[in-house]
Amino acid sequence: MSLKPLLILSLLGALLGLAAPAGAWGPRGHELVAEIASRHLDPAVRKEIERLLGDRADLAMRDASTWADDARNEPAYKHTFNWHFVNFEQGDCTLNRKRQCPSDSCVFGAIERQTQLLGNRKLSDAKRAEALRFVIHFVGDVHQPLHAGWRHDRGGNDTQVRFRREGANLHALWDSMLIRRDKVRVREHADLITRQPLDVDDGWSAHAATDWTIESCKVVARSDFYPKGGDISQAYVDTFLPIAEQRLHEGGLRLAELLNRTLGR
Protein backbone atom coordinates (compact mmCIF):
# COMPACT_ATOMS: atom_id res chain seq x y z
CA MET A 1 0.00 0.00 0.00
CA SER A 2 1.31 3.48 -0.87
CA LEU A 3 2.02 6.12 1.75
CA LYS A 4 -0.97 8.31 0.83
CA PRO A 5 -3.65 5.67 1.59
CA LEU A 6 -1.87 4.87 4.85
CA LEU A 7 -1.95 8.52 5.87
CA ILE A 8 -5.64 8.73 5.00
CA LEU A 9 -6.42 5.63 7.05
CA SER A 10 -4.40 6.93 9.99
CA LEU A 11 -6.17 10.28 9.90
CA LEU A 12 -9.57 8.61 9.65
CA GLY A 13 -8.78 6.40 12.62
CA ALA A 14 -7.70 9.39 14.67
CA LEU A 15 -10.85 11.31 13.83
CA LEU A 16 -13.05 8.37 14.71
CA GLY A 17 -11.21 7.97 17.98
CA LEU A 18 -11.84 11.61 18.84
CA ALA A 19 -15.49 11.43 17.89
CA ALA A 20 -16.37 8.28 19.78
CA PRO A 21 -17.37 8.72 23.43
CA ALA A 22 -15.35 6.69 25.89
CA GLY A 23 -16.99 3.70 27.51
CA ALA A 24 -16.85 2.70 31.15
CA TRP A 25 -13.92 0.72 32.51
CA GLY A 26 -12.17 -0.72 29.48
CA PRO A 27 -12.47 -4.47 28.91
CA ARG A 28 -9.92 -5.20 31.65
CA GLY A 29 -11.82 -3.21 34.26
CA HIS A 30 -15.12 -4.90 33.49
CA GLU A 31 -13.48 -8.32 33.43
CA LEU A 32 -11.95 -7.62 36.85
CA VAL A 33 -15.32 -6.73 38.37
CA ALA A 34 -16.81 -9.92 36.89
CA GLU A 35 -13.88 -12.07 38.00
CA ILE A 36 -14.04 -10.78 41.56
CA ALA A 37 -17.81 -11.28 41.67
CA SER A 38 -17.53 -14.84 40.38
CA ARG A 39 -15.45 -15.77 43.43
CA HIS A 40 -18.24 -14.84 45.85
CA LEU A 41 -21.29 -16.50 44.32
CA ASP A 42 -23.46 -18.88 46.29
CA PRO A 43 -23.34 -22.41 44.77
CA ALA A 44 -26.95 -22.36 43.54
CA VAL A 45 -26.50 -18.91 42.04
CA ARG A 46 -23.31 -19.98 40.30
CA LYS A 47 -25.19 -22.90 38.77
CA GLU A 48 -28.02 -20.64 37.57
CA ILE A 49 -25.57 -18.20 35.97
CA GLU A 50 -23.86 -21.06 34.19
CA ARG A 51 -27.22 -22.29 32.96
CA LEU A 52 -28.23 -18.86 31.64
CA LEU A 53 -24.88 -17.98 30.07
CA GLY A 54 -23.81 -21.46 29.00
CA ASP A 55 -20.28 -21.60 30.39
CA ARG A 56 -18.31 -21.80 33.62
CA ALA A 57 -19.36 -18.82 35.75
CA ASP A 58 -16.05 -16.96 35.87
CA LEU A 59 -15.44 -17.28 32.12
CA ALA A 60 -19.05 -16.56 31.19
CA MET A 61 -19.26 -13.49 33.43
CA ARG A 62 -16.00 -12.05 32.15
CA ASP A 63 -17.17 -12.56 28.58
CA ALA A 64 -20.58 -11.05 29.37
CA SER A 65 -19.07 -8.05 31.15
CA THR A 66 -18.29 -6.12 27.95
CA TRP A 67 -21.34 -7.13 25.93
CA ALA A 68 -23.36 -4.00 26.69
CA ASP A 69 -20.65 -1.71 25.28
CA ASP A 70 -20.70 -3.63 22.00
CA ALA A 71 -24.49 -3.95 21.91
CA ARG A 72 -25.19 -0.23 22.19
CA ASN A 73 -23.66 0.28 18.74
CA GLU A 74 -26.29 -2.01 17.21
CA PRO A 75 -29.59 -0.50 15.98
CA ALA A 76 -31.64 -2.70 18.31
CA TYR A 77 -29.81 -1.34 21.35
CA LYS A 78 -29.29 2.32 20.46
CA HIS A 79 -31.79 3.21 23.19
CA THR A 80 -29.40 1.86 25.84
CA PHE A 81 -26.74 4.55 25.30
CA ASN A 82 -27.76 6.62 28.34
CA TRP A 83 -27.96 3.55 30.56
CA HIS A 84 -24.18 3.59 31.05
CA PHE A 85 -23.85 6.84 33.05
CA VAL A 86 -25.54 9.68 34.88
CA ASN A 87 -24.50 13.34 34.78
CA PHE A 88 -24.26 15.77 37.67
CA GLU A 89 -23.89 19.53 37.68
CA GLN A 90 -20.31 20.47 38.50
CA GLY A 91 -19.55 20.30 42.21
CA ASP A 92 -22.98 18.99 43.24
CA CYS A 93 -23.44 15.28 43.96
CA THR A 94 -27.09 15.67 44.93
CA LEU A 95 -29.12 13.08 43.05
CA ASN A 96 -32.45 14.07 41.53
CA ARG A 97 -33.96 11.02 39.84
CA LYS A 98 -36.64 12.94 37.93
CA ARG A 99 -34.15 15.39 36.43
CA GLN A 100 -31.09 13.17 35.97
CA CYS A 101 -32.69 9.82 35.21
CA PRO A 102 -35.96 10.36 33.31
CA SER A 103 -37.75 7.07 32.59
CA ASP A 104 -34.93 5.34 34.52
CA SER A 105 -32.65 5.98 31.54
CA CYS A 106 -29.36 6.19 33.43
CA VAL A 107 -26.91 3.80 35.00
CA PHE A 108 -28.58 3.30 38.38
CA GLY A 109 -32.02 3.13 36.77
CA ALA A 110 -30.75 0.47 34.37
CA ILE A 111 -29.30 -1.57 37.23
CA GLU A 112 -32.61 -1.49 39.08
CA ARG A 113 -34.70 -2.33 36.02
CA GLN A 114 -32.46 -5.11 34.69
CA THR A 115 -32.17 -6.65 38.15
CA GLN A 116 -35.96 -6.90 38.28
CA LEU A 117 -36.02 -8.60 34.89
CA LEU A 118 -33.26 -10.99 35.90
CA GLY A 119 -35.19 -12.05 38.98
CA ASN A 120 -38.46 -12.61 37.09
CA ARG A 121 -38.55 -16.35 36.47
CA LYS A 122 -41.66 -16.00 34.31
CA LEU A 123 -39.53 -14.43 31.57
CA SER A 124 -37.69 -16.46 28.95
CA ASP A 125 -34.14 -17.60 29.62
CA ALA A 126 -32.99 -15.46 26.70
CA LYS A 127 -34.49 -12.31 28.24
CA ARG A 128 -33.07 -13.10 31.67
CA ALA A 129 -29.64 -13.83 30.19
CA GLU A 130 -29.71 -10.44 28.48
CA ALA A 131 -30.65 -8.79 31.78
CA LEU A 132 -27.79 -10.63 33.48
CA ARG A 133 -25.31 -9.30 30.92
CA PHE A 134 -26.62 -5.79 31.49
CA VAL A 135 -26.40 -6.09 35.27
CA ILE A 136 -22.83 -7.39 35.16
CA HIS A 137 -21.80 -4.48 32.95
CA PHE A 138 -23.69 -1.65 34.63
CA VAL A 139 -22.54 -2.52 38.14
CA GLY A 140 -19.05 -2.11 36.74
CA ASP A 141 -20.01 1.16 35.06
CA VAL A 142 -21.44 2.77 38.18
CA HIS A 143 -18.20 2.15 40.08
CA GLN A 144 -16.14 4.05 37.51
CA PRO A 145 -16.21 7.56 39.03
CA LEU A 146 -16.55 9.40 35.73
CA HIS A 147 -19.76 7.55 34.93
CA ALA A 148 -21.21 9.79 37.62
CA GLY A 149 -19.25 12.85 36.60
CA TRP A 150 -19.94 16.39 35.49
CA ARG A 151 -22.28 17.23 32.67
CA HIS A 152 -20.17 20.13 31.38
CA ASP A 153 -17.30 17.90 30.18
CA ARG A 154 -19.33 14.73 29.57
CA GLY A 155 -17.82 12.79 32.42
CA GLY A 156 -14.24 13.76 31.59
CA ASN A 157 -14.52 12.96 27.88
CA ASP A 158 -13.86 16.61 27.00
CA THR A 159 -10.97 17.08 29.45
CA GLN A 160 -7.61 16.37 27.83
CA VAL A 161 -4.69 15.00 29.85
CA ARG A 162 -1.17 13.69 29.29
CA PHE A 163 -0.04 10.44 30.88
CA ARG A 164 3.45 9.03 30.34
CA ARG A 165 3.86 11.11 27.18
CA GLU A 166 0.56 9.83 25.84
CA GLY A 167 -2.39 12.12 25.16
CA ALA A 168 -5.87 11.05 26.21
CA ASN A 169 -8.99 12.37 27.85
CA LEU A 170 -9.57 12.01 31.58
CA HIS A 171 -12.36 9.48 31.05
CA ALA A 172 -10.09 7.22 29.00
CA LEU A 173 -7.39 7.52 31.64
CA TRP A 174 -9.77 6.17 34.27
CA ASP A 175 -11.27 3.58 31.93
CA SER A 176 -8.05 1.78 31.13
CA MET A 177 -4.76 3.62 31.35
CA LEU A 178 -4.66 4.16 35.11
CA ILE A 179 -5.41 0.52 36.00
CA ARG A 180 -3.37 -1.07 33.20
CA ARG A 181 -0.91 -3.79 34.22
CA ASP A 182 0.97 -5.11 31.23
CA LYS A 183 1.58 -8.87 31.02
CA VAL A 184 -0.67 -9.57 34.03
CA ARG A 185 -3.63 -11.88 33.41
CA VAL A 186 -7.11 -11.04 34.66
CA ARG A 187 -7.08 -13.59 37.48
CA GLU A 188 -3.65 -12.47 38.68
CA HIS A 189 -4.74 -8.85 38.45
CA ALA A 190 -7.85 -9.62 40.51
CA ASP A 191 -5.64 -11.36 43.09
CA LEU A 192 -3.50 -8.22 43.41
CA ILE A 193 -6.55 -6.01 43.88
CA THR A 194 -8.36 -8.23 46.37
CA ARG A 195 -5.28 -8.59 48.58
CA GLN A 196 -5.67 -4.94 49.52
CA PRO A 197 -8.00 -4.23 52.48
CA LEU A 198 -11.15 -2.26 51.70
CA ASP A 199 -11.58 1.10 53.41
CA VAL A 200 -15.38 0.98 53.78
CA ASP A 201 -18.14 1.57 56.33
CA ASP A 202 -20.23 -1.19 57.89
CA GLY A 203 -23.07 -2.32 55.65
CA TRP A 204 -21.42 -0.90 52.54
CA SER A 205 -22.18 -3.95 50.39
CA ALA A 206 -25.93 -3.65 50.91
CA HIS A 207 -26.12 -0.08 49.62
CA ALA A 208 -28.41 0.63 46.66
CA ALA A 209 -27.28 1.55 43.15
CA THR A 210 -28.11 5.18 43.91
CA ASP A 211 -25.62 5.09 46.78
CA TRP A 212 -22.92 3.64 44.52
CA THR A 213 -23.62 6.46 42.08
CA ILE A 214 -23.15 9.16 44.71
CA GLU A 215 -19.95 7.48 45.91
CA SER A 216 -18.52 7.74 42.40
CA CYS A 217 -19.59 11.37 42.10
CA LYS A 218 -17.84 12.20 45.37
CA VAL A 219 -14.56 10.87 43.97
CA VAL A 220 -14.90 13.22 41.00
CA ALA A 221 -15.77 16.08 43.37
CA ARG A 222 -12.41 15.85 45.15
CA SER A 223 -10.36 19.02 44.73
CA ASP A 224 -7.41 17.04 43.35
CA PHE A 225 -9.34 14.81 40.92
CA TYR A 226 -8.83 17.08 37.89
CA PRO A 227 -5.05 17.33 37.36
CA LYS A 228 -3.65 20.85 37.22
CA GLY A 229 -2.41 21.65 33.74
CA GLY A 230 -3.62 18.28 32.47
CA ASP A 231 -0.43 16.43 33.43
CA ILE A 232 -0.92 13.11 35.23
CA SER A 233 1.92 13.06 37.73
CA GLN A 234 3.22 10.12 39.73
CA ALA A 235 1.61 11.74 42.77
CA TYR A 236 -1.75 11.59 40.97
CA VAL A 237 -1.24 7.89 40.22
CA ASP A 238 -0.18 7.20 43.82
CA THR A 239 -3.35 8.89 45.06
CA PHE A 240 -5.94 7.63 42.62
CA LEU A 241 -4.79 4.17 41.51
CA PRO A 242 -5.66 2.72 44.95
CA ILE A 243 -9.06 4.43 44.71
CA ALA A 244 -9.66 3.01 41.23
CA GLU A 245 -8.71 -0.47 42.42
CA GLN A 246 -10.95 -0.15 45.47
CA ARG A 247 -13.85 0.80 43.20
CA LEU A 248 -13.19 -2.32 41.10
CA HIS A 249 -13.04 -4.45 44.26
CA GLU A 250 -16.24 -2.92 45.63
CA GLY A 251 -17.95 -3.38 42.29
CA GLY A 252 -17.08 -7.06 42.22
CA LEU A 253 -18.27 -7.76 45.75
CA ARG A 254 -21.45 -5.77 45.29
CA LEU A 255 -22.20 -7.50 42.01
CA ALA A 256 -21.86 -10.88 43.75
CA GLU A 257 -24.14 -9.74 46.58
CA LEU A 258 -26.71 -8.45 44.10
CA LEU A 259 -26.67 -11.67 42.08
CA ASN A 260 -26.86 -13.85 45.19
CA ARG A 261 -29.86 -11.87 46.41
CA THR A 262 -31.62 -11.80 43.03
CA LEU A 263 -31.01 -15.36 41.84
CA GLY A 264 -30.96 -17.09 45.21
CA ARG A 265 -34.61 -16.54 45.98
PDB file of N, CA and C in Angstrom, residues 70-122:
ATOM      1  N   ASP A  70     -20.611  -3.267  23.424  1.00  0.00           N
ATOM      2  CA  ASP A  70     -20.703  -3.633  22.005  1.00  0.00           C
ATOM      3  C   ASP A  70     -22.143  -3.504  21.507  1.00  0.00           C
ATOM      4  N   ALA A  71     -23.090  -3.927  22.325  1.00  0.00           N
ATOM      5  CA  ALA A  71     -24.494  -3.955  21.906  1.00  0.00           C
ATOM      6  C   ALA A  71     -25.042  -2.565  21.622  1.00  0.00           C
ATOM      7  N   ARG A  72     -24.591  -1.558  22.356  1.00  0.00           N
ATOM      8  CA  ARG A  72     -25.187  -0.226  22.191  1.00  0.00           C
ATOM      9  C   ARG A  72     -24.895   0.387  20.828  1.00  0.00           C
ATOM     10  N   ASN A  73     -23.955  -0.196  20.097  1.00  0.00           N
ATOM     11  CA  ASN A  73     -23.665   0.276  18.742  1.00  0.00           C
ATOM     12  C   ASN A  73     -24.563  -0.368  17.693  1.00  0.00           C
ATOM     13  N   GLU A  74     -25.372  -1.342  18.120  1.00  0.00           N
ATOM     14  CA  GLU A  74     -26.286  -2.009  17.206  1.00  0.00           C
ATOM     15  C   GLU A  74     -27.635  -1.286  17.206  1.00  0.00           C
ATOM     16  N   PRO A  75     -28.308  -1.223  16.059  1.00  0.00           N
ATOM     17  CA  PRO A  75     -29.590  -0.503  15.985  1.00  0.00           C
ATOM     18  C   PRO A  75     -30.598  -0.927  17.048  1.00  0.00           C
ATOM     19  N   ALA A  76     -30.649  -2.205  17.349  1.00  0.00           N
ATOM     20  CA  ALA A  76     -31.641  -2.699  18.307  1.00  0.00           C
ATOM     21  C   ALA A  76     -31.387  -2.223  19.732  1.00  0.00           C
ATOM     22  N   TYR A  77     -30.161  -1.744  19.989  1.00  0.00           N
ATOM     23  CA  TYR A  77     -29.808  -1.341  21.349  1.00  0.00           C
ATOM     24  C   TYR A  77     -29.376   0.119  21.446  1.00  0.00           C
ATOM     25  N   LYS A  78     -29.661   0.907  20.421  1.00  0.00           N
ATOM     26  CA  LYS A  78     -29.292   2.323  20.458  1.00  0.00           C
ATOM     27  C   LYS A  78     -29.908   3.030  21.663  1.00  0.00           C
ATOM     28  N   HIS A  79     -31.085   2.568  22.075  1.00  0.00           N
ATOM     29  CA  HIS A  79     -31.791   3.210  23.188  1.00  0.00           C
ATOM     30  C   HIS A  79     -31.093   3.014  24.522  1.00  0.00           C
ATOM     31  N   THR A  80     -30.080   2.138  24.575  1.00  0.00           N
ATOM     32  CA  THR A  80     -29.402   1.863  25.841  1.00  0.00           C
ATOM     33  C   THR A  80     -28.218   2.788  26.090  1.00  0.00           C
ATOM     34  N   PHE A  81     -27.941   3.712  25.185  1.00  0.00           N
ATOM     35  CA  PHE A  81     -26.739   4.552  25.304  1.00  0.00           C
ATOM     36  C   PHE A  81     -26.666   5.248  26.662  1.00  0.00           C
ATOM     37  N   ASN A  82     -27.768   5.858  27.090  1.00  0.00           N
ATOM     38  CA  ASN A  82     -27.762   6.619  28.344  1.00  0.00           C
ATOM     39  C   ASN A  82     -27.772   5.740  29.587  1.00  0.00           C
ATOM     40  N   TRP A  83     -27.921   4.447  29.408  1.00  0.00           N
ATOM     41  CA  TRP A  83     -27.957   3.546  30.557  1.00  0.00           C
ATOM     42  C   TRP A  83     -26.590   3.385  31.220  1.00  0.00           C
ATOM     43  N   HIS A  84     -25.541   3.841  30.572  1.00  0.00           N
ATOM     44  CA  HIS A  84     -24.181   3.593  31.054  1.00  0.00           C
ATOM     45  C   HIS A  84     -23.673   4.647  32.036  1.00  0.00           C
ATOM     46  N   PHE A  85     -24.390   5.735  32.241  1.00  0.00           N
ATOM     47  CA  PHE A  85     -23.854   6.838  33.049  1.00  0.00           C
ATOM     48  C   PHE A  85     -24.991   7.686  33.602  1.00  0.00           C
ATOM     49  N   VAL A  86     -24.627   8.627  34.455  1.00  0.00           N
ATOM     50  CA  VAL A  86     -25.541   9.684  34.884  1.00  0.00           C
ATOM     51  C   VAL A  86     -24.696  10.941  35.058  1.00  0.00           C
ATOM     52  N   ASN A  87     -25.237  12.081  34.685  1.00  0.00           N
ATOM     53  CA  ASN A  87     -24.504  13.339  34.778  1.00  0.00           C
ATOM     54  C   ASN A  87     -24.955  14.165  35.974  1.00  0.00           C
ATOM     55  N   PHE A  88     -23.989  14.835  36.594  1.00  0.00           N
ATOM     56  CA  PHE A  88     -24.257  15.773  37.675  1.00  0.00           C
ATOM     57  C   PHE A  88     -23.797  17.161  37.254  1.00  0.00           C
ATOM     58  N   GLU A  89     -24.397  18.175  37.877  1.00  0.00           N
ATOM     59  CA  GLU A  89     -23.889  19.526  37.679  1.00  0.00           C
ATOM     60  C   GLU A  89     -22.592  19.667  38.471  1.00  0.00           C
ATOM     61  N   GLN A  90     -21.652  20.401  37.930  1.00  0.00           N
ATOM     62  CA  GLN A  90     -20.311  20.467  38.503  1.00  0.00           C
ATOM     63  C   GLN A  90     -20.345  20.850  39.984  1.00  0.00           C
ATOM     64  N   GLY A  91     -19.685  20.032  40.797  1.00  0.00           N
ATOM     65  CA  GLY A  91     -19.548  20.304  42.214  1.00  0.00           C
ATOM     66  C   GLY A  91     -20.726  19.899  43.075  1.00  0.00           C
ATOM     67  N   ASP A  92     -21.758  19.324  42.492  1.00  0.00           N
ATOM     68  CA  ASP A  92     -22.975  18.991  43.237  1.00  0.00           C
ATOM     69  C   ASP A  92     -23.336  17.527  43.028  1.00  0.00           C
ATOM     70  N   CYS A  93     -23.148  16.707  44.059  1.00  0.00           N
ATOM     71  CA  CYS A  93     -23.440  15.278  43.959  1.00  0.00           C
ATOM     72  C   CYS A  93     -24.832  14.933  44.482  1.00  0.00           C
ATOM     73  N   THR A  94     -25.696  15.931  44.563  1.00  0.00           N
ATOM     74  CA  THR A  94     -27.086  15.674  44.928  1.00  0.00           C
ATOM     75  C   THR A  94     -27.787  14.968  43.777  1.00  0.00           C
ATOM     76  N   LEU A  95     -28.473  13.881  44.092  1.00  0.00           N
ATOM     77  CA  LEU A  95     -29.115  13.080  43.053  1.00  0.00           C
ATOM     78  C   LEU A  95     -30.601  13.406  42.979  1.00  0.00           C
ATOM     79  N   ASN A  96     -31.035  13.788  41.788  1.00  0.00           N
ATOM     80  CA  ASN A  96     -32.445  14.069  41.530  1.00  0.00           C
ATOM     81  C   ASN A  96     -32.904  13.131  40.421  1.00  0.00           C
ATOM     82  N   ARG A  97     -33.592  12.067  40.809  1.00  0.00           N
ATOM     83  CA  ARG A  97     -33.958  11.023  39.843  1.00  0.00           C
ATOM     84  C   ARG A  97     -34.784  11.578  38.684  1.00  0.00           C
ATOM     85  N   LYS A  98     -35.753  12.428  38.982  1.00  0.00           N
ATOM     86  CA  LYS A  98     -36.635  12.936  37.933  1.00  0.00           C
ATOM     87  C   LYS A  98     -35.862  13.735  36.896  1.00  0.00           C
ATOM     88  N   ARG A  99     -34.903  14.542  37.348  1.00  0.00           N
ATOM     89  CA  ARG A  99     -34.151  15.385  36.430  1.00  0.00           C
ATOM     90  C   ARG A  99     -33.013  14.636  35.739  1.00  0.00           C
ATOM     91  N   GLN A 100     -32.303  13.805  36.496  1.00  0.00           N
ATOM     92  CA  GLN A 100     -31.092  13.175  35.970  1.00  0.00           C
ATOM     93  C   GLN A 100     -31.324  11.799  35.365  1.00  0.00           C
ATOM     94  N   CYS A 101     -32.450  11.188  35.683  1.00  0.00           N
ATOM     95  CA  CYS A 101     -32.688   9.819  35.213  1.00  0.00           C
ATOM     96  C   CYS A 101     -34.129   9.651  34.749  1.00  0.00           C
ATOM     97  N   PRO A 102     -34.567  10.465  33.782  1.00  0.00           N
ATOM     98  CA  PRO A 102     -35.955  10.357  33.310  1.00  0.00           C
ATOM     99  C   PRO A 102     -36.227   8.978  32.715  1.00  0.00           C
ATOM    100  N   SER A 103     -37.363   8.415  33.065  1.00  0.00           N
ATOM    101  CA  SER A 103     -37.749   7.074  32.591  1.00  0.00           C
ATOM    102  C   SER A 103     -36.705   6.021  32.955  1.00  0.00           C
ATOM    103  N   ASP A 104     -35.980   6.262  34.059  1.00  0.00           N
ATOM    104  CA  ASP A 104     -34.933   5.338  34.524  1.00  0.00           C
ATOM    105  C   ASP A 104     -33.841   5.132  33.482  1.00  0.00           C
ATOM    106  N   SER A 105     -33.644   6.105  32.604  1.00  0.00           N
ATOM    107  CA  SER A 105     -32.647   5.976  31.536  1.00  0.00           C
ATOM    108  C   SER A 105     -31.306   6.550  31.991  1.00  0.00           C
ATOM    109  N   CYS A 106     -30.694   5.839  32.929  1.00  0.00           N
ATOM    110  CA  CYS A 106     -29.361   6.188  33.426  1.00  0.00           C
ATOM    111  C   CYS A 106     -28.791   4.930  34.065  1.00  0.00           C
ATOM    112  N   VAL A 107     -27.579   5.013  34.569  1.00  0.00           N
ATOM    113  CA  VAL A 107     -26.908   3.797  35.005  1.00  0.00           C
ATOM    114  C   VAL A 107     -27.580   3.163  36.218  1.00  0.00           C
ATOM    115  N   PHE A 108     -27.962   3.941  37.219  1.00  0.00           N
ATOM    116  CA  PHE A 108     -28.580   3.295  38.383  1.00  0.00           C
ATOM    117  C   PHE A 108     -30.001   2.831  38.070  1.00  0.00           C
ATOM    118  N   GLY A 109     -30.700   3.568  37.204  1.00  0.00           N
ATOM    119  CA  GLY A 109     -32.022   3.126  36.775  1.00  0.00           C
ATOM    120  C   GLY A 109     -31.953   1.829  35.994  1.00  0.00           C
ATOM    121  N   ALA A 110     -30.921   1.695  35.155  1.00  0.00           N
ATOM    122  CA  ALA A 110     -30.748   0.470  34.373  1.00  0.00           C
ATOM    123  C   ALA A 110     -30.423  -0.713  35.273  1.00  0.00           C
ATOM    124  N   ILE A 111     -29.601  -0.491  36.292  1.00  0.00           N
ATOM    125  CA  ILE A 111     -29.295  -1.575  37.232  1.00  0.00           C
ATOM    126  C   ILE A 111     -30.570  -2.055  37.913  1.00  0.00           C
ATOM    127  N   GLU A 112     -31.365  -1.121  38.387  1.00  0.00           N
ATOM    128  CA  GLU A 112     -32.608  -1.486  39.084  1.00  0.00           C
ATOM    129  C   GLU A 112     -33.561  -2.239  38.159  1.00  0.00           C
ATOM    130  N   ARG A 113     -33.741  -1.726  36.961  1.00  0.00           N
ATOM    131  CA  ARG A 113     -34.703  -2.331  36.024  1.00  0.00           C
ATOM    132  C   ARG A 113     -34.232  -3.706  35.560  1.00  0.00           C
ATOM    133  N   GLN A 114     -32.964  -3.828  35.193  1.00  0.00           N
ATOM    134  CA  GLN A 114     -32.465  -5.107  34.694  1.00  0.00           C
ATOM    135  C   GLN A 114     -32.383  -6.152  35.803  1.00  0.00           C
ATOM    136  N   THR A 115     -32.150  -5.714  37.029  1.00  0.00           N
ATOM    137  CA  THR A 115     -32.168  -6.653  38.151  1.00  0.00           C
ATOM    138  C   THR A 115     -33.564  -7.236  38.342  1.00  0.00           C
ATOM    139  N   GLN A 116     -34.584  -6.405  38.192  1.00  0.00           N
ATOM    140  CA  GLN A 116     -35.962  -6.896  38.285  1.00  0.00           C
ATOM    141  C   GLN A 116     -36.252  -7.923  37.197  1.00  0.00           C
ATOM    142  N   LEU A 117     -35.805  -7.652  35.987  1.00  0.00           N
ATOM    143  CA  LEU A 117     -36.021  -8.597  34.885  1.00  0.00           C
ATOM    144  C   LEU A 117     -35.277  -9.903  35.137  1.00  0.00           C
ATOM    145  N   LEU A 118     -34.053  -9.800  35.628  1.00  0.00           N
ATOM    146  CA  LEU A 118     -33.257 -10.993  35.904  1.00  0.00           C
ATOM    147  C   LEU A 118     -33.945 -11.882  36.934  1.00  0.00           C
ATOM    148  N   GLY A 119     -34.556 -11.278  37.923  1.00  0.00           N
ATOM    149  CA  GLY A 119     -35.194 -12.048  38.984  1.00  0.00           C
ATOM    150  C   GLY A 119     -36.580 -12.561  38.654  1.00  0.00           C
ATOM    151  N   ASN A 120     -37.111 -12.188  37.496  1.00  0.00           N
ATOM    152  CA  ASN A 120     -38.460 -12.608  37.095  1.00  0.00           C
ATOM    153  C   ASN A 120     -38.383 -13.943  36.352  1.00  0.00           C
ATOM    154  N   ARG A 121     -38.686 -15.015  37.051  1.00  0.00           N
ATOM    155  CA  ARG A 121     -38.554 -16.354  36.471  1.00  0.00           C
ATOM    156  C   ARG A 121     -39.667 -16.695  35.485  1.00  0.00           C
ATOM    157  N   LYS A 122     -40.620 -15.796  35.314  1.00  0.00           N
ATOM    158  CA  LYS A 122     -41.656 -15.995  34.308  1.00  0.00           C
ATOM    159  C   LYS A 122     -41.172 -15.595  32.915  1.00  0.00           C
TER     160      LYS A 122
END
